[in-house]
mmCIF file of C-alpha atoms in Angstrom:
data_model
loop_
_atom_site.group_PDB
_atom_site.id
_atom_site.type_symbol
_atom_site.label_atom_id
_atom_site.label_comp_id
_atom_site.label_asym_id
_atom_site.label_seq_id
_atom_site.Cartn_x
_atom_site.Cartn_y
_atom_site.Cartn_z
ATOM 1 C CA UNK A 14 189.714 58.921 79.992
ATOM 2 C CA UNK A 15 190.092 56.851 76.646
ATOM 3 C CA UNK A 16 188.063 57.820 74.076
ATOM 4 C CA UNK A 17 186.421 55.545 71.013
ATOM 5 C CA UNK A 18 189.644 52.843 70.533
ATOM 6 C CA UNK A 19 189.762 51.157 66.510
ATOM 7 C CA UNK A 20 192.133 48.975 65.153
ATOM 8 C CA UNK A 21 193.250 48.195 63.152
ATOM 9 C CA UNK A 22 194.380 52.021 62.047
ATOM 10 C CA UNK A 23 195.032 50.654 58.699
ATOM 11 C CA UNK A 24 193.880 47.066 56.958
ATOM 12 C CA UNK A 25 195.424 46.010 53.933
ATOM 13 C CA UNK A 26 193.290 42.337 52.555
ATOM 14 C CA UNK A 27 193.154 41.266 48.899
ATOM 15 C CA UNK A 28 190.209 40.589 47.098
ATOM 16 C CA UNK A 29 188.206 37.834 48.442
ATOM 17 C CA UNK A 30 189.489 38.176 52.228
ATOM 18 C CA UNK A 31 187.254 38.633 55.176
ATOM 19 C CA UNK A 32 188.079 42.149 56.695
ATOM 20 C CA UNK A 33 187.435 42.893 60.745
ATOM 21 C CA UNK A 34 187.138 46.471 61.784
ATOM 22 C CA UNK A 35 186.851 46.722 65.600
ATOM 23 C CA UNK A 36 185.488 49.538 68.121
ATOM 24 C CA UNK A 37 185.958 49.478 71.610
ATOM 25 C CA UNK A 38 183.438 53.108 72.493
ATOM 26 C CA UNK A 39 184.429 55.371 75.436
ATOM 27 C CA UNK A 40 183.872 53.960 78.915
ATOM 28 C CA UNK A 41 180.150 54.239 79.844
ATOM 29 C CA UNK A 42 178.594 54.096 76.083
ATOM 30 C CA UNK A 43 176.628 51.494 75.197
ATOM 31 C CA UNK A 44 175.740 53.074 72.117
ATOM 32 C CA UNK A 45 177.820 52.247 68.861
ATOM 33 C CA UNK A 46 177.164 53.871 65.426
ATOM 34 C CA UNK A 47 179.619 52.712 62.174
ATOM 35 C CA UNK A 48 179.967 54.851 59.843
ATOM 36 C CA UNK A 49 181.425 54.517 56.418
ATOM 37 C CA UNK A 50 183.830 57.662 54.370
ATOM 38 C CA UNK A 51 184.979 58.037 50.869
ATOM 39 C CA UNK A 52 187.972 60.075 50.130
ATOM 40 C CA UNK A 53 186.320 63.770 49.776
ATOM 41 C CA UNK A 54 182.860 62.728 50.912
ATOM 42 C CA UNK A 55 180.694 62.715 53.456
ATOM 43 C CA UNK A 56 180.101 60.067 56.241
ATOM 44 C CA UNK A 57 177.646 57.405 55.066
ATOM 45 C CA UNK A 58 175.722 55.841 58.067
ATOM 46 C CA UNK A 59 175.855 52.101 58.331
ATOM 47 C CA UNK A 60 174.750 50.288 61.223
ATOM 48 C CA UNK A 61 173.377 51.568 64.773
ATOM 49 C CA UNK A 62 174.052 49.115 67.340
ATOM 50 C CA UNK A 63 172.997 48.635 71.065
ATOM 51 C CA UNK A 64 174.459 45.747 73.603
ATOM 52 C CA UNK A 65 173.534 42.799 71.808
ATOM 53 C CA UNK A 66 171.117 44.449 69.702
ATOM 54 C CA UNK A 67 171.307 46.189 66.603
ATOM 55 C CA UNK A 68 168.813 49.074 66.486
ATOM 56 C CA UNK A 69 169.730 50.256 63.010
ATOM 57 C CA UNK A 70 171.075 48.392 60.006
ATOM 58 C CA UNK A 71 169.475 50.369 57.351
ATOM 59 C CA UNK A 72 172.588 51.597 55.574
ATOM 60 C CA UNK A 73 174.862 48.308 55.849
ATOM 61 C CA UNK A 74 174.252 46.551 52.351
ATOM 62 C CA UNK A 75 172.770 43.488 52.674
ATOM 63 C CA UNK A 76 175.412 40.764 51.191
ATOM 64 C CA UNK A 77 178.759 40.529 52.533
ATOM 65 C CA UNK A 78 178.817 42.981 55.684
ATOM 66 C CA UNK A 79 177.709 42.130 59.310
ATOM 67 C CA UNK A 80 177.901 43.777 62.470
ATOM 68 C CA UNK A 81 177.905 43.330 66.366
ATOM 69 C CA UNK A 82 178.319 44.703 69.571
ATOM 70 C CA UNK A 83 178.174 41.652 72.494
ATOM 71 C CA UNK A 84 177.605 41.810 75.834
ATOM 72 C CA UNK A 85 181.599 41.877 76.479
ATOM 73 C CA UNK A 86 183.979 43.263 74.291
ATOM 74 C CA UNK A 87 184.357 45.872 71.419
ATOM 75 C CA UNK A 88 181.690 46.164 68.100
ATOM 76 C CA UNK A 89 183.195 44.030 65.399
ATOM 77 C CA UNK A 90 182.284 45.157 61.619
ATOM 78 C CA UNK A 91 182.845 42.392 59.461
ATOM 79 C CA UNK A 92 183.338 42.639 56.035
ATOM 80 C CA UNK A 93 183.248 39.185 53.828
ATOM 81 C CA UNK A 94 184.386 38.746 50.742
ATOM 82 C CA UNK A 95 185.597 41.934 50.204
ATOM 83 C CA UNK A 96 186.425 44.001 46.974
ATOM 84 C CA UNK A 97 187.876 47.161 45.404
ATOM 85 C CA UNK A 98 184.879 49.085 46.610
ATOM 86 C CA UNK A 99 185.225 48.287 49.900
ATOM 87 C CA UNK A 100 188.176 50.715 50.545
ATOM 88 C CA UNK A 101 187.194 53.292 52.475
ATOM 89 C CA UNK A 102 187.966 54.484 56.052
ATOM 90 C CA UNK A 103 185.721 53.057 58.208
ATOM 91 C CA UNK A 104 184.588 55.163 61.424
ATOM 92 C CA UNK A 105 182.783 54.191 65.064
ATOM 93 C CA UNK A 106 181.127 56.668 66.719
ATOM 94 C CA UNK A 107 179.689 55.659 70.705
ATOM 95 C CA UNK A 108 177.372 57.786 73.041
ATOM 96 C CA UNK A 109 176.120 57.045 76.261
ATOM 97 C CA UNK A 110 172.540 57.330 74.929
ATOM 98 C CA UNK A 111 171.471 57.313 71.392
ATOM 99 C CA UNK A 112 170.472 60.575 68.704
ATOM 100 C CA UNK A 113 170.472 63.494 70.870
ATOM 101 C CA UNK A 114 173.697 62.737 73.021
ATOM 102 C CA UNK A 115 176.599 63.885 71.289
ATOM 103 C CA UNK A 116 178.931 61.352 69.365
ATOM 104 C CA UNK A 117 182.430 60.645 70.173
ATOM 105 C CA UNK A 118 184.192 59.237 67.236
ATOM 106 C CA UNK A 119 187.852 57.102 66.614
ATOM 107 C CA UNK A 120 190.164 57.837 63.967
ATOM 108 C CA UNK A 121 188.908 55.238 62.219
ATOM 109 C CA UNK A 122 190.519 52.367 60.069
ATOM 110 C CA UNK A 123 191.809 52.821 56.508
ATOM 111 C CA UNK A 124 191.112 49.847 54.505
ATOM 112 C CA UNK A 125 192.770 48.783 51.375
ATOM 113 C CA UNK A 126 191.500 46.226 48.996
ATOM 114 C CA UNK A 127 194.243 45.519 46.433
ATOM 115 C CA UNK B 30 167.764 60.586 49.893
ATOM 116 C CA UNK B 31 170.342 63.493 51.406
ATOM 117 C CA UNK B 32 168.487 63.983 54.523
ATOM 118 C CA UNK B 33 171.086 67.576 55.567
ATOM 119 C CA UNK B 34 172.272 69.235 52.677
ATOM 120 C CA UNK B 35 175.277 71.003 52.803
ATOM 121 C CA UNK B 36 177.294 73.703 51.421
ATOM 122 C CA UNK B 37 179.014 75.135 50.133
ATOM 123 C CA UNK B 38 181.624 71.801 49.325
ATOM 124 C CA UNK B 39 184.534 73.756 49.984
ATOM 125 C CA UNK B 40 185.558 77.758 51.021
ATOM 126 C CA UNK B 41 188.408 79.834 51.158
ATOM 127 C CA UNK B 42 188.675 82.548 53.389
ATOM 128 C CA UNK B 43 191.487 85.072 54.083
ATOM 129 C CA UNK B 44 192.683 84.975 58.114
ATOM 130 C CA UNK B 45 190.930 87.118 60.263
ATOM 131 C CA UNK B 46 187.480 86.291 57.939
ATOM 132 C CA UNK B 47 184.300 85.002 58.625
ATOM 133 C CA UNK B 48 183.602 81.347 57.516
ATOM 134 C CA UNK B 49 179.887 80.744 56.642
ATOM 135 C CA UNK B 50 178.541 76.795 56.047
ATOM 136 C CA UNK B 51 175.127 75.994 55.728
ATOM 137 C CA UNK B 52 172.554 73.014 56.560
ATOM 138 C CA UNK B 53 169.065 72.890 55.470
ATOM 139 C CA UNK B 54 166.952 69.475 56.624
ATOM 140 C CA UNK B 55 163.649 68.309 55.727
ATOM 141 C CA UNK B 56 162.474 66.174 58.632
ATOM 142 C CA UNK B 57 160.983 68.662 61.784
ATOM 143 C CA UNK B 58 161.367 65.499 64.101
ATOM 144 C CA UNK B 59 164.913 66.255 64.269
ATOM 145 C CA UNK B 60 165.680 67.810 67.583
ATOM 146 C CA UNK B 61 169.764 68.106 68.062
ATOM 147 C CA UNK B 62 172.032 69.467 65.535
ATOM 148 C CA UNK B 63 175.564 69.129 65.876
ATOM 149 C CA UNK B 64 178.655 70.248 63.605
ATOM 150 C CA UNK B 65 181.900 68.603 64.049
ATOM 151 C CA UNK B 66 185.442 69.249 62.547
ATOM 152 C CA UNK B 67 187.465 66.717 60.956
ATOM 153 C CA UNK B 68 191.349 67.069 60.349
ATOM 154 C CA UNK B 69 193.096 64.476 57.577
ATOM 155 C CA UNK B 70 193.659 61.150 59.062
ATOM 156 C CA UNK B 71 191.690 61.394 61.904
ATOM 157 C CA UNK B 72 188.049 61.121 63.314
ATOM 158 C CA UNK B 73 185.497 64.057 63.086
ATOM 159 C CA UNK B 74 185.734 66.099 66.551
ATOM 160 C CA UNK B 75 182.645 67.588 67.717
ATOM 161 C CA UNK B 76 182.876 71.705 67.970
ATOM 162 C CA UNK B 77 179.246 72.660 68.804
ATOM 163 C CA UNK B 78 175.845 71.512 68.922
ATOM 164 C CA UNK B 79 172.415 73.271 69.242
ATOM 165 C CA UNK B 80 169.004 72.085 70.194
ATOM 166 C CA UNK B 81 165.755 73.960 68.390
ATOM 167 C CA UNK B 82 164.375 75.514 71.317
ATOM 168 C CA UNK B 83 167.446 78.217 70.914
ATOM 169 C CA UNK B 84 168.121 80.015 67.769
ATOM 170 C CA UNK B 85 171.698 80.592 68.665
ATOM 171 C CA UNK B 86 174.451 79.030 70.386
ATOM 172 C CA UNK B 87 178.412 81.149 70.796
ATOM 173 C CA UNK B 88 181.459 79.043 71.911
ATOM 174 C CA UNK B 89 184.448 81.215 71.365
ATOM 175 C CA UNK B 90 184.682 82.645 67.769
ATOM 176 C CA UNK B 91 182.151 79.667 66.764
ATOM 177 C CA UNK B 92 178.553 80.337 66.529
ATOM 178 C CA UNK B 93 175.356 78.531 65.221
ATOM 179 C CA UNK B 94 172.271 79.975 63.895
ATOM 180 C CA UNK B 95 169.520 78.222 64.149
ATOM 181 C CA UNK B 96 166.223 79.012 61.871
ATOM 182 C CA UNK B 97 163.147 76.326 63.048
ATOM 183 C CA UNK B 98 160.443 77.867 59.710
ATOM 184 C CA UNK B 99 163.032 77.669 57.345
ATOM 185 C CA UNK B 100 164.287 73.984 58.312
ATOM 186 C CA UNK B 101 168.305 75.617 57.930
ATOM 187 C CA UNK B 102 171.270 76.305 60.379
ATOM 188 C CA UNK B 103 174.519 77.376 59.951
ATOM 189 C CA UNK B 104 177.946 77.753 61.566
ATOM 190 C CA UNK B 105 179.929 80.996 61.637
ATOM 191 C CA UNK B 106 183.457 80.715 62.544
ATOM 192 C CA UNK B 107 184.762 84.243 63.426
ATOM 193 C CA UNK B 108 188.390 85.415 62.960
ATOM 194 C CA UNK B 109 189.158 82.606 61.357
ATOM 195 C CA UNK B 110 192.849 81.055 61.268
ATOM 196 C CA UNK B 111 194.792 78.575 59.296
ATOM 197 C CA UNK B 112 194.752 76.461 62.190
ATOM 198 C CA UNK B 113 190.788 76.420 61.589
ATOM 199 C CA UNK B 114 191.509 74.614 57.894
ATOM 200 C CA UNK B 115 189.677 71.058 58.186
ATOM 201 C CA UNK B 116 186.450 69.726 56.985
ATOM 202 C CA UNK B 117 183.331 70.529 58.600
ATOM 203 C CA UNK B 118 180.223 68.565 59.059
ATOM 204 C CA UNK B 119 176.617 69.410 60.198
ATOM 205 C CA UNK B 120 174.373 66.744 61.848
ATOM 206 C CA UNK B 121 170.861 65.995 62.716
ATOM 207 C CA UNK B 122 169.088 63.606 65.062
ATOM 208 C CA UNK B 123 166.642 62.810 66.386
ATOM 209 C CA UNK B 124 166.138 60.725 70.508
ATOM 210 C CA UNK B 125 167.042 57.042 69.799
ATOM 211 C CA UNK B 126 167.889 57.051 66.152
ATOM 212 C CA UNK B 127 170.594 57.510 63.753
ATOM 213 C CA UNK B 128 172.511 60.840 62.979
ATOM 214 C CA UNK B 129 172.627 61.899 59.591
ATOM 215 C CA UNK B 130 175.454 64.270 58.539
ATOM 216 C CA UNK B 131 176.089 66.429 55.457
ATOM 217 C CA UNK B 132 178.360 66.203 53.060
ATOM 218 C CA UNK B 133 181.032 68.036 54.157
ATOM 219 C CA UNK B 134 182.843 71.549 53.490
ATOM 220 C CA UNK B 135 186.305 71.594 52.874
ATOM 221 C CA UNK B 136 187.517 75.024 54.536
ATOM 222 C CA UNK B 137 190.995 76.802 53.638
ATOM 223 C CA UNK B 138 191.955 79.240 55.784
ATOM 224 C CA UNK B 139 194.709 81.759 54.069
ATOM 225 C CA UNK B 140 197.213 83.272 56.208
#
């Protein structure tokens, strides 16, 4: 039984590049959470997505990132644009049902903006 | 707004200790708290989760206490080993929303 598939594991893109982080969740979840970690902090939420619908956006900054999860396929997080700040590792979580279900997460991919 | 707060940041016990971490939350709509365990380079794991209708939950040497007045929980890892070193997070959600997690304790475990 797969769990939460991401890839790239790593993403190297210079400044000004467009960045694409994607999630395929576990088999049966149609619930996707991104999730966003510094080195030595915590796990900043992002975005909260359902099948073609995004539930959640709250903690994705407004300019520059986007997210989706369609009908077929895995979420994409897209990052525009992107600078220094941007690297981070980058983590998708799935459950079958949102909140109180509990969250499988991938290792996540390590982005570098040089 | 920290909506778990967590701590302490990082602990050091000696093997065959008890690790303590702590979560206090302010919002009583939360109604699942999990903790998970994250190794370096990979995705946090989840180790155990409680619900507030319980004020404890065992699974092995890992235990949570639960306290619904005070708004706090905490994990207890007993007999702890070096294989236990890792960073630990506590969660809270509630039905149909977003999970919001602490900010992490970095545990050493000294053989």
């Amino acid at each position: 039984n797969a769990g939460v598939m991401q890839n790239p594991r790593h993403l190297v893109r210079r400044r000004g590049q467009e960045a694409r982080l994607r999630c395929s969740p576990m088999k049966g979840h149609s619930h996707v959470y991104w999730y966003r970690q510094l080195p030595e902090e915590g796990l900043k939420f992002m975005v909260y997505l359902q099948k073609e619908n995004i539930i959640d956006e709250s903690g994705m900054p407004k300019e520059r990132f986007s997210a989706e999860f369609p009908k077929e396929g895995p979420s994409i997080l897209r990052i525009q644009q992107v600078v220094r700040g941007d690297s981070a590792a980058y983590f998708c979580a799935s459950t079958p049902t949102g909140g109180t279900s509990p969250l499988h997460f991938g290792n996540g991919t390590r982005l570098t903006v040089t | 707004q920290q909506q778990v707060k967590q701590s302490p940041q990082s602990l050091i016990v000696q093997k065959g200790g008890i690790s303590i971490i702590n979560c206090a939350y302010e919002n009583t709509a939360f109604d699942y708290f999990p903790w998970y365990q994250q190794f370096p380079g990979k995705g946090p794991a989840l180790l155990i989760a409680i619900r507030p209708d319980v004020s404890e939950k065992k699974e092995g040497r890992f235990t949570i206490s639960f306290n619904k007045s005070a708004k706090q929980f905490s994990l207890h890892i007993m007999d702890s080993q070096p294989g236990d070193s890792a960073t630990y997070f506590c969660a809270a959600s509630t039905t149909g929303n977003q999970f919001y997690f602490g900010t992490g304790t970095s545990l050493t475990v000294i053989p």
